[in-house]
PDB file of C-alpha atoms in Angstrom:
ATOM      1  CA  UNK W   1     130.438  84.876 130.763  1.00 82.00           C
ATOM      2  CA  UNK W   2     129.167  88.018 129.074  1.00 94.00           C
ATOM      3  CA  UNK W   3     125.546  87.896 127.925  1.00 96.00           C
ATOM      4  CA  UNK W   4     124.240  90.153 125.154  1.00 96.00           C
ATOM      5  CA  UNK W   5     120.495  90.437 124.530  1.00 97.00           C
ATOM      6  CA  UNK W   6     119.067  90.881 121.041  1.00 97.00           C
ATOM      7  CA  UNK W   7     116.367  93.541 120.697  1.00 98.00           C
ATOM      8  CA  UNK W   8     113.817  90.736 120.398  1.00 97.00           C
ATOM      9  CA  UNK W   9     115.059  89.121 123.632  1.00 97.00           C
ATOM     10  CA  UNK W  10     114.910  92.486 125.447  1.00 97.00           C
ATOM     11  CA  UNK W  11     111.247  92.838 124.452  1.00 97.00           C
ATOM     12  CA  UNK W  12     110.370  89.274 125.500  1.00 97.00           C
ATOM     13  CA  UNK W  13     112.192  89.559 128.852  1.00 97.00           C
ATOM     14  CA  UNK W  14     110.330  92.751 129.644  1.00 96.00           C
ATOM     15  CA  UNK W  15     106.863  91.508 128.630  1.00 95.00           C
ATOM     16  CA  UNK W  16     107.338  88.137 130.382  1.00 95.00           C
ATOM     17  CA  UNK W  17     108.925  89.583 133.528  1.00 95.00           C
ATOM     18  CA  UNK W  18     112.126  87.517 133.266  1.00 95.00           C
ATOM     19  CA  UNK W  19     115.233  88.828 135.010  1.00 95.00           C
ATOM     20  CA  UNK W  20     118.726  88.843 133.542  1.00 95.00           C
ATOM     21  CA  UNK W  21     119.885  86.729 136.499  1.00 95.00           C
ATOM     22  CA  UNK W  22     117.274  84.092 135.557  1.00 96.00           C
ATOM     23  CA  UNK W  23     118.503  84.134 131.940  1.00 97.00           C
ATOM     24  CA  UNK W  24     122.072  83.661 133.175  1.00 96.00           C
ATOM     25  CA  UNK W  25     121.031  80.794 135.478  1.00 97.00           C
ATOM     26  CA  UNK W  26     119.287  78.950 132.626  1.00 97.00           C
ATOM     27  CA  UNK W  27     122.254  79.340 130.251  1.00 96.00           C
ATOM     28  CA  UNK W  28     124.892  78.403 132.826  1.00 95.00           C
ATOM     29  CA  UNK W  29     122.934  75.588 134.533  1.00 97.00           C
ATOM     30  CA  UNK W  30     120.276  74.192 132.186  1.00 97.00           C
ATOM     31  CA  UNK W  31     118.179  71.181 133.113  1.00 97.00           C
ATOM     32  CA  UNK W  32     117.687  70.491 129.400  1.00 96.00           C
ATOM     33  CA  UNK W  33     120.004  71.527 126.570  1.00 95.00           C
ATOM     34  CA  UNK W  34     118.966  70.886 122.962  1.00 91.00           C
ATOM     35  CA  UNK W  35     119.823  71.912 119.412  1.00 89.00           C
ATOM     36  CA  UNK W  36     117.529  74.105 117.326  1.00 92.00           C
ATOM     37  CA  UNK W  37     116.750  74.203 113.622  1.00 92.00           C
ATOM     38  CA  UNK W  38     119.522  76.774 113.224  1.00 90.00           C
ATOM     39  CA  UNK W  39     122.914  75.078 113.428  1.00 87.00           C
ATOM     40  CA  UNK W  40     124.635  77.720 115.533  1.00 91.00           C
ATOM     41  CA  UNK W  41     121.815  78.226 118.018  1.00 94.00           C
ATOM     42  CA  UNK W  42     121.215  76.327 121.227  1.00 95.00           C
ATOM     43  CA  UNK W  43     118.188  75.891 123.460  1.00 97.00           C
ATOM     44  CA  UNK W  44     118.430  75.785 127.245  1.00 97.00           C
ATOM     45  CA  UNK W  45     115.540  75.148 129.623  1.00 97.00           C
ATOM     46  CA  UNK W  46     115.288  75.239 133.394  1.00 97.00           C
ATOM     47  CA  UNK W  47     112.516  75.462 135.958  1.00 96.00           C
ATOM     48  CA  UNK W  48     112.878  78.572 138.140  1.00 93.00           C
ATOM     49  CA  UNK W  49     110.244  79.796 140.607  1.00 86.00           C
ATOM     50  CA  UNK W  50     107.453  77.471 139.408  1.00 90.00           C
ATOM     51  CA  UNK W  51     107.915  78.288 135.709  1.00 93.00           C
ATOM     52  CA  UNK W  52     110.060  76.751 133.010  1.00 96.00           C
ATOM     53  CA  UNK W  53     112.222  79.239 131.133  1.00 97.00           C
ATOM     54  CA  UNK W  54     113.179  78.465 127.536  1.00 97.00           C
ATOM     55  CA  UNK W  55     116.172  80.424 126.190  1.00 98.00           C
ATOM     56  CA  UNK W  56     117.424  80.347 122.590  1.00 97.00           C
ATOM     57  CA  UNK W  57     120.983  81.646 122.217  1.00 97.00           C
ATOM     58  CA  UNK W  58     124.185  81.595 120.155  1.00 96.00           C
ATOM     59  CA  UNK W  59     127.643  81.119 121.625  1.00 93.00           C
ATOM     60  CA  UNK W  60     130.399  83.353 120.297  1.00 92.00           C
ATOM     61  CA  UNK W  61     134.077  83.304 121.298  1.00 89.00           C
ATOM     62  CA  UNK W  62     133.773  85.142 124.602  1.00 91.00           C
ATOM     63  CA  UNK W  63     130.072  85.911 124.929  1.00 95.00           C
ATOM     64  CA  UNK W  64     126.536  84.620 124.427  1.00 96.00           C
ATOM     65  CA  UNK W  65     123.857  86.328 122.321  1.00 97.00           C
ATOM     66  CA  UNK W  66     120.354  85.634 123.632  1.00 98.00           C
ATOM     67  CA  UNK W  67     117.941  85.453 120.692  1.00 97.00           C
ATOM     68  CA  UNK W  68     114.667  84.982 122.575  1.00 97.00           C
ATOM     69  CA  UNK W  69     113.181  83.938 125.915  1.00 96.00           C
ATOM     70  CA  UNK W  70     109.915  82.178 126.625  1.00 95.00           C
ATOM     71  CA  UNK W  71     108.024  80.687 129.538  1.00 95.00           C
ATOM     72  CA  UNK W  72     106.600  77.213 129.060  1.00 92.00           C
ATOM     73  CA  UNK W  73     103.358  76.526 130.899  1.00 74.00           C
ATOM     74  CA  UNK W  74     102.437  73.140 132.378  1.00 55.00           C
ATOM     75  CA  UNK W  75     101.105  72.012 129.013  1.00 47.00           C
ATOM     76  CA  UNK W  76     104.408  72.792 127.290  1.00 49.00           C
ATOM     77  CA  UNK W  77     103.028  75.715 125.312  1.00 53.00           C
ATOM     78  CA  UNK W  78     105.052  78.892 124.944  1.00 59.00           C
ATOM     79  CA  UNK W  79     103.677  82.104 126.368  1.00 55.00           C
TER      80      UNK W  79
END
């Protein structure tokens, strides 16, 4: 699966020290998958290396566009 990062996602990945392989792992093997307020977007979450990654993305025909990435702390708050 080809993954394309939005400019926003590129910024968040860099500032939150998230690797592209972690993003791929969350999208391909989520522990939790949920809808978002936007009909076409999906939310995938997975715990990797003692932190829960939260990825918002859109599926296109042959690729995925990552909209944003966050890390959820133990309290469930985004950082």
